[in-house]
JSON list of C-alpha atoms in Angstrom, two decimals:
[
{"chain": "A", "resi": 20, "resn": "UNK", "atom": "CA", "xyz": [-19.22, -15.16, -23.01]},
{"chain": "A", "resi": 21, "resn": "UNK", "atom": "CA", "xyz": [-16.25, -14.11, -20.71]},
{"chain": "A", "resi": 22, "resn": "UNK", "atom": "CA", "xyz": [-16.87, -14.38, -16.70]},
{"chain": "A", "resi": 23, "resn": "UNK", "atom": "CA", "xyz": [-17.71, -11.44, -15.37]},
{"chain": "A", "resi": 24, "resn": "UNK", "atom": "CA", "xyz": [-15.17, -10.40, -12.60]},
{"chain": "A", "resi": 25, "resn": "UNK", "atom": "CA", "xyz": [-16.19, -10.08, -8.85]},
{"chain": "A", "resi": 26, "resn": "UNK", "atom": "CA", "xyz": [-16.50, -6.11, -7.80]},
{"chain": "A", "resi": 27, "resn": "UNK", "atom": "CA", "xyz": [-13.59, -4.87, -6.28]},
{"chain": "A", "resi": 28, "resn": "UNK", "atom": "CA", "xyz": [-13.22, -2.35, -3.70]},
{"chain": "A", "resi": 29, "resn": "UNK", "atom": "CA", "xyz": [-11.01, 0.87, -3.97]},
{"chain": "A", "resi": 30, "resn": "UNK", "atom": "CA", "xyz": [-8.50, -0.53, -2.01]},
{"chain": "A", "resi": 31, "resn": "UNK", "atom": "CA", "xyz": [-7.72, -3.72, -4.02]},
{"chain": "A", "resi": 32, "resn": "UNK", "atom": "CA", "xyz": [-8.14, -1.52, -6.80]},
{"chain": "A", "resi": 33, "resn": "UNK", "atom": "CA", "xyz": [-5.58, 0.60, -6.18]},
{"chain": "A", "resi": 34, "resn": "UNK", "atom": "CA", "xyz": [-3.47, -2.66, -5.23]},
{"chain": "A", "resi": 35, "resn": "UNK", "atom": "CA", "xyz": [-4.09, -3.98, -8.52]},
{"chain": "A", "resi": 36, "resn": "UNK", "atom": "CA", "xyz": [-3.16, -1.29, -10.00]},
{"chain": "A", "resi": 37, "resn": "UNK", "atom": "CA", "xyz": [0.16, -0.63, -8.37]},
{"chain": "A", "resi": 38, "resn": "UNK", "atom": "CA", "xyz": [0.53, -4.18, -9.26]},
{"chain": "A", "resi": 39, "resn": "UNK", "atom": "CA", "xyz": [0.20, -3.10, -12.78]},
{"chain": "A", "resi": 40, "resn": "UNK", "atom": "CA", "xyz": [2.46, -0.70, -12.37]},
{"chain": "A", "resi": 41, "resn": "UNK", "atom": "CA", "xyz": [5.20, -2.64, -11.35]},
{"chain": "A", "resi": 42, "resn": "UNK", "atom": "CA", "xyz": [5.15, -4.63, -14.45]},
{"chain": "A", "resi": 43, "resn": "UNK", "atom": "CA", "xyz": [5.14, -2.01, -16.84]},
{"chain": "A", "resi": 44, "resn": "UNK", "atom": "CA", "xyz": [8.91, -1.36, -17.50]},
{"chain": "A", "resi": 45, "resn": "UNK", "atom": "CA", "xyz": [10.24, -3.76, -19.41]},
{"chain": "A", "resi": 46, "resn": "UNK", "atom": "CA", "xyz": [13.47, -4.57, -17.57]},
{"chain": "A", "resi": 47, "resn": "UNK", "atom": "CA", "xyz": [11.41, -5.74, -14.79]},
{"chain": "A", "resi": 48, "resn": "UNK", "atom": "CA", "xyz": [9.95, -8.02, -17.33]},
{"chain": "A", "resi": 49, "resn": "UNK", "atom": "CA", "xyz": [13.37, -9.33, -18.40]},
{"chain": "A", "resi": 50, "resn": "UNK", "atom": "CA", "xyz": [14.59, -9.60, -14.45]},
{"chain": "A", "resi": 51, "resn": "UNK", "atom": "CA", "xyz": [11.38, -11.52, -14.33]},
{"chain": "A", "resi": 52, "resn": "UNK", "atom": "CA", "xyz": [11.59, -13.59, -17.46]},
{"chain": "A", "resi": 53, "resn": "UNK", "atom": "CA", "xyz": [15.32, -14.35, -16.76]},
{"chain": "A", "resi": 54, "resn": "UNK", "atom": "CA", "xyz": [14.38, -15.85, -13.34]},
{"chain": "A", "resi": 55, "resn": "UNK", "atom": "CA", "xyz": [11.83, -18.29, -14.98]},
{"chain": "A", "resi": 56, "resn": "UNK", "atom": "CA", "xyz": [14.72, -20.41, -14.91]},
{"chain": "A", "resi": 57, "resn": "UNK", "atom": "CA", "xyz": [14.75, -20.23, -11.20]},
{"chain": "A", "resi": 58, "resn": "UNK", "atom": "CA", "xyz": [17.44, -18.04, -8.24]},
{"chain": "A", "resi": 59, "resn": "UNK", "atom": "CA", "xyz": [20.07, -16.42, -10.02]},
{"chain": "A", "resi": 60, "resn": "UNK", "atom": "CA", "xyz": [22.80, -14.23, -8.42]},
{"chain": "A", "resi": 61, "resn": "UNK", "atom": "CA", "xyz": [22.77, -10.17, -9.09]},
{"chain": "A", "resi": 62, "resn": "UNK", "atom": "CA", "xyz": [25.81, -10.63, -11.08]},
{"chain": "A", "resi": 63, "resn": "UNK", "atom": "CA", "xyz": [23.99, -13.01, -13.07]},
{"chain": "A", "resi": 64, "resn": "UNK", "atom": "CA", "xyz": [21.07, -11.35, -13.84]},
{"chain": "A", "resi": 65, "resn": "UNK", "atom": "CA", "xyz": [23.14, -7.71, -14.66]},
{"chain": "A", "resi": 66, "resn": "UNK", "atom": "CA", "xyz": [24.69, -10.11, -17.42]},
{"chain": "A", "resi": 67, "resn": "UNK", "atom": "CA", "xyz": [21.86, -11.86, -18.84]},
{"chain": "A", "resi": 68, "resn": "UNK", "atom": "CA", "xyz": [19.98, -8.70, -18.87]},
{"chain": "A", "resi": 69, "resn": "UNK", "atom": "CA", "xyz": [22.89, -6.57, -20.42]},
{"chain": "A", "resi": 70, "resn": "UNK", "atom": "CA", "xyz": [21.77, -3.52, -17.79]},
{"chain": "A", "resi": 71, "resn": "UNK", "atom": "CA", "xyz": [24.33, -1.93, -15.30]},
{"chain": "A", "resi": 72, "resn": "UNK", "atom": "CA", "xyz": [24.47, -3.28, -11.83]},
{"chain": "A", "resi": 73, "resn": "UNK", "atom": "CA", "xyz": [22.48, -0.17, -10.02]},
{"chain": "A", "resi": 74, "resn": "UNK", "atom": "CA", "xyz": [20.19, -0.16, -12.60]},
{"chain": "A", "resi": 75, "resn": "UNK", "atom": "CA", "xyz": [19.00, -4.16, -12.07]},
{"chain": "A", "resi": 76, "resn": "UNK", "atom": "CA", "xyz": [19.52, -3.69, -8.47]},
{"chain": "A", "resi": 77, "resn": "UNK", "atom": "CA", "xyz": [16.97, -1.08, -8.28]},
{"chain": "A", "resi": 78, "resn": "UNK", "atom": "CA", "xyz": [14.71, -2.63, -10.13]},
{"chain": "A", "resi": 79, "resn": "UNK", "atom": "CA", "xyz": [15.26, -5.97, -8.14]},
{"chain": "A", "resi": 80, "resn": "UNK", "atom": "CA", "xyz": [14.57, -3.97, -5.19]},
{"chain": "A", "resi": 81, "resn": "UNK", "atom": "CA", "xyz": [11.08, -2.89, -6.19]},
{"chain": "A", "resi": 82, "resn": "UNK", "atom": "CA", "xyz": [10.12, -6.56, -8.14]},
{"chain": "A", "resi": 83, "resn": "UNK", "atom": "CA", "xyz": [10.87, -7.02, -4.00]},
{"chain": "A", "resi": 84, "resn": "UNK", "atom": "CA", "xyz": [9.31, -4.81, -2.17]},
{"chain": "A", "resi": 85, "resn": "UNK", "atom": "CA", "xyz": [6.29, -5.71, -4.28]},
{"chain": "A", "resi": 86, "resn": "UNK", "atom": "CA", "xyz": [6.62, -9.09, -3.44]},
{"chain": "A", "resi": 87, "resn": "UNK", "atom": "CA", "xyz": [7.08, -10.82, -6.67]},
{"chain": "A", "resi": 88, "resn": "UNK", "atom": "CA", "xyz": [10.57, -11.89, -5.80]},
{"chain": "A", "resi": 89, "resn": "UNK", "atom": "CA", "xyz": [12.33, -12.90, -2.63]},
{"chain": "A", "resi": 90, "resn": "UNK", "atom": "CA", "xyz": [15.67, -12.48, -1.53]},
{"chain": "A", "resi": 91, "resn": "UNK", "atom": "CA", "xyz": [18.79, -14.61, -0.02]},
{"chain": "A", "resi": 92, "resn": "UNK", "atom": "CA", "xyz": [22.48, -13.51, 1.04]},
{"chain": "A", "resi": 93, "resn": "UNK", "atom": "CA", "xyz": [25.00, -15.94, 0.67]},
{"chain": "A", "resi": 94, "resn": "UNK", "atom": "CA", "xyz": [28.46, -14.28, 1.98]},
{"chain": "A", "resi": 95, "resn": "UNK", "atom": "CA", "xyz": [28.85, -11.19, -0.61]},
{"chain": "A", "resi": 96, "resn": "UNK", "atom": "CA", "xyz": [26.15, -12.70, -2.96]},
{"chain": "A", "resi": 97, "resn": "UNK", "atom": "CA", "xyz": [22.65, -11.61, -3.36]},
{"chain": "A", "resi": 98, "resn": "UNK", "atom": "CA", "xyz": [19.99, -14.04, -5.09]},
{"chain": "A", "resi": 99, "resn": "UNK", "atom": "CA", "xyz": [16.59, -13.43, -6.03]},
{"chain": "A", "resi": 100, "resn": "UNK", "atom": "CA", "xyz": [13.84, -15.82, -7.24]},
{"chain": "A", "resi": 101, "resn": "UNK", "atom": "CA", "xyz": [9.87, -15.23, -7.95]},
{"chain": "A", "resi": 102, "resn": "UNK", "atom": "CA", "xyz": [8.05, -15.55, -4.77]},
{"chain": "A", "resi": 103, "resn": "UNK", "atom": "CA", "xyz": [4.74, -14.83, -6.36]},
{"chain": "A", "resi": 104, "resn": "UNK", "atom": "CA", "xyz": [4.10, -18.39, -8.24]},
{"chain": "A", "resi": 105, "resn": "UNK", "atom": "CA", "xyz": [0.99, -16.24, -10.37]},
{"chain": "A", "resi": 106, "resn": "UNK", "atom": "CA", "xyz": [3.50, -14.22, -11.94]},
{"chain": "A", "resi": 107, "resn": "UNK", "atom": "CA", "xyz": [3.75, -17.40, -14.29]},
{"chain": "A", "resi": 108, "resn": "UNK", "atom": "CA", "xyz": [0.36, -17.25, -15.15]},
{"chain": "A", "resi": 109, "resn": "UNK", "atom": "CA", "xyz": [0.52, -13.78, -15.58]},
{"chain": "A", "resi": 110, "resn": "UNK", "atom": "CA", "xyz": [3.08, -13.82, -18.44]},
{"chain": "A", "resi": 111, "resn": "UNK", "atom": "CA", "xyz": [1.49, -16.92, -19.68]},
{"chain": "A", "resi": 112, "resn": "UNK", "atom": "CA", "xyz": [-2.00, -15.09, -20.08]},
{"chain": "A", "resi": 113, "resn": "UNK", "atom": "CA", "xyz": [-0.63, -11.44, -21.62]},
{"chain": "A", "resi": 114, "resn": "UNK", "atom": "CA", "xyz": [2.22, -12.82, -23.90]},
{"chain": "A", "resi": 115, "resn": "UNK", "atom": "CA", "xyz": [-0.06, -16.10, -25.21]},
{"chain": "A", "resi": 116, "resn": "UNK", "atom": "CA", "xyz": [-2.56, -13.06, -25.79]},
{"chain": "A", "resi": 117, "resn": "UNK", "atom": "CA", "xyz": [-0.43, -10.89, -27.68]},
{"chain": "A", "resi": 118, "resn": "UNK", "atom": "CA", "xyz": [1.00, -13.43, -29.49]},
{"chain": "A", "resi": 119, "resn": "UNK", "atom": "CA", "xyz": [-1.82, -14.33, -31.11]},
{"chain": "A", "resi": 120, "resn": "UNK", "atom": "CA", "xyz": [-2.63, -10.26, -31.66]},
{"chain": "A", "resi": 121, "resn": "UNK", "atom": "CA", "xyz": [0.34, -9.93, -33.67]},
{"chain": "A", "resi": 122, "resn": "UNK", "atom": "CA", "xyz": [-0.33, -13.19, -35.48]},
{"chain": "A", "resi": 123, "resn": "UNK", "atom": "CA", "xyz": [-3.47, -12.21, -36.73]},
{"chain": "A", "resi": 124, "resn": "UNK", "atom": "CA", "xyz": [-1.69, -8.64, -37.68]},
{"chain": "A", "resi": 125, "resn": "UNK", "atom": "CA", "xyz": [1.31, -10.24, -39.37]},
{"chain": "A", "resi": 126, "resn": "UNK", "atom": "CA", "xyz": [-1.77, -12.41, -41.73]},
{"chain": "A", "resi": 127, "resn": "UNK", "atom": "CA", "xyz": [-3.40, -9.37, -42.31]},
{"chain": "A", "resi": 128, "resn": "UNK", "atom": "CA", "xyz": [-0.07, -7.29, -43.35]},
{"chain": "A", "resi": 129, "resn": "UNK", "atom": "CA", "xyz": [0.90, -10.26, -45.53]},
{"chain": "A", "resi": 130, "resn": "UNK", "atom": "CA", "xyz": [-2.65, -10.62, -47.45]}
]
């Protein structure tokens, strides 16, 4: 049987949710996934994430401002990295999970 989570109040609620939130557009996920590697350059992540510069920067700034990724200046250069070491476990838990959903739905399809 499953451990039952600790109440939560509204307010870390809400955070949670926001938290949530952030996550849910899947170029954040890629900014995120693509830094897995460790800090990469804006430049570098527009590339390996085949967006347009504004778009990634945007959605660097709120990965940010959310605190899931920090930033550095070198000269002209911006670098970001994951500040938030549980967003490993985070991807770990929900992708191992839905892995093995669409495992057991590929089986089924193929029976």
């Amino acid at each position: 049987m499953p451990k039952k989570p600790r109440p939560l109040s509204e307010e870390a609620l809400g955070l949670v949710a926001r938290r949530f939130g952030v996550l849910a557009e899947p170029l954040r996920l890629r900014l995120l996934h693509a830094l897995f590697d460790g800090e990469k350059s804006v430049n570098t992540l527009v590339a390996e994430v085949d967006g347009t510069q504004a778009n990634v920067s945007r959605h660097l700034q709120t990965l940010t401002q959310a605190n899931l990724l920090s930033r550095r200046k070198d000269g002209l250069q911006v670098f970001y990295a994951i500040a938030d070491p549980t967003v490993y476990q985070l991807c770990d838990l929900v992708c191992g999970s839905l892995e093995k959903t669409l495992t057991k739905q590929a089986k089924i399809m193929t029976a």
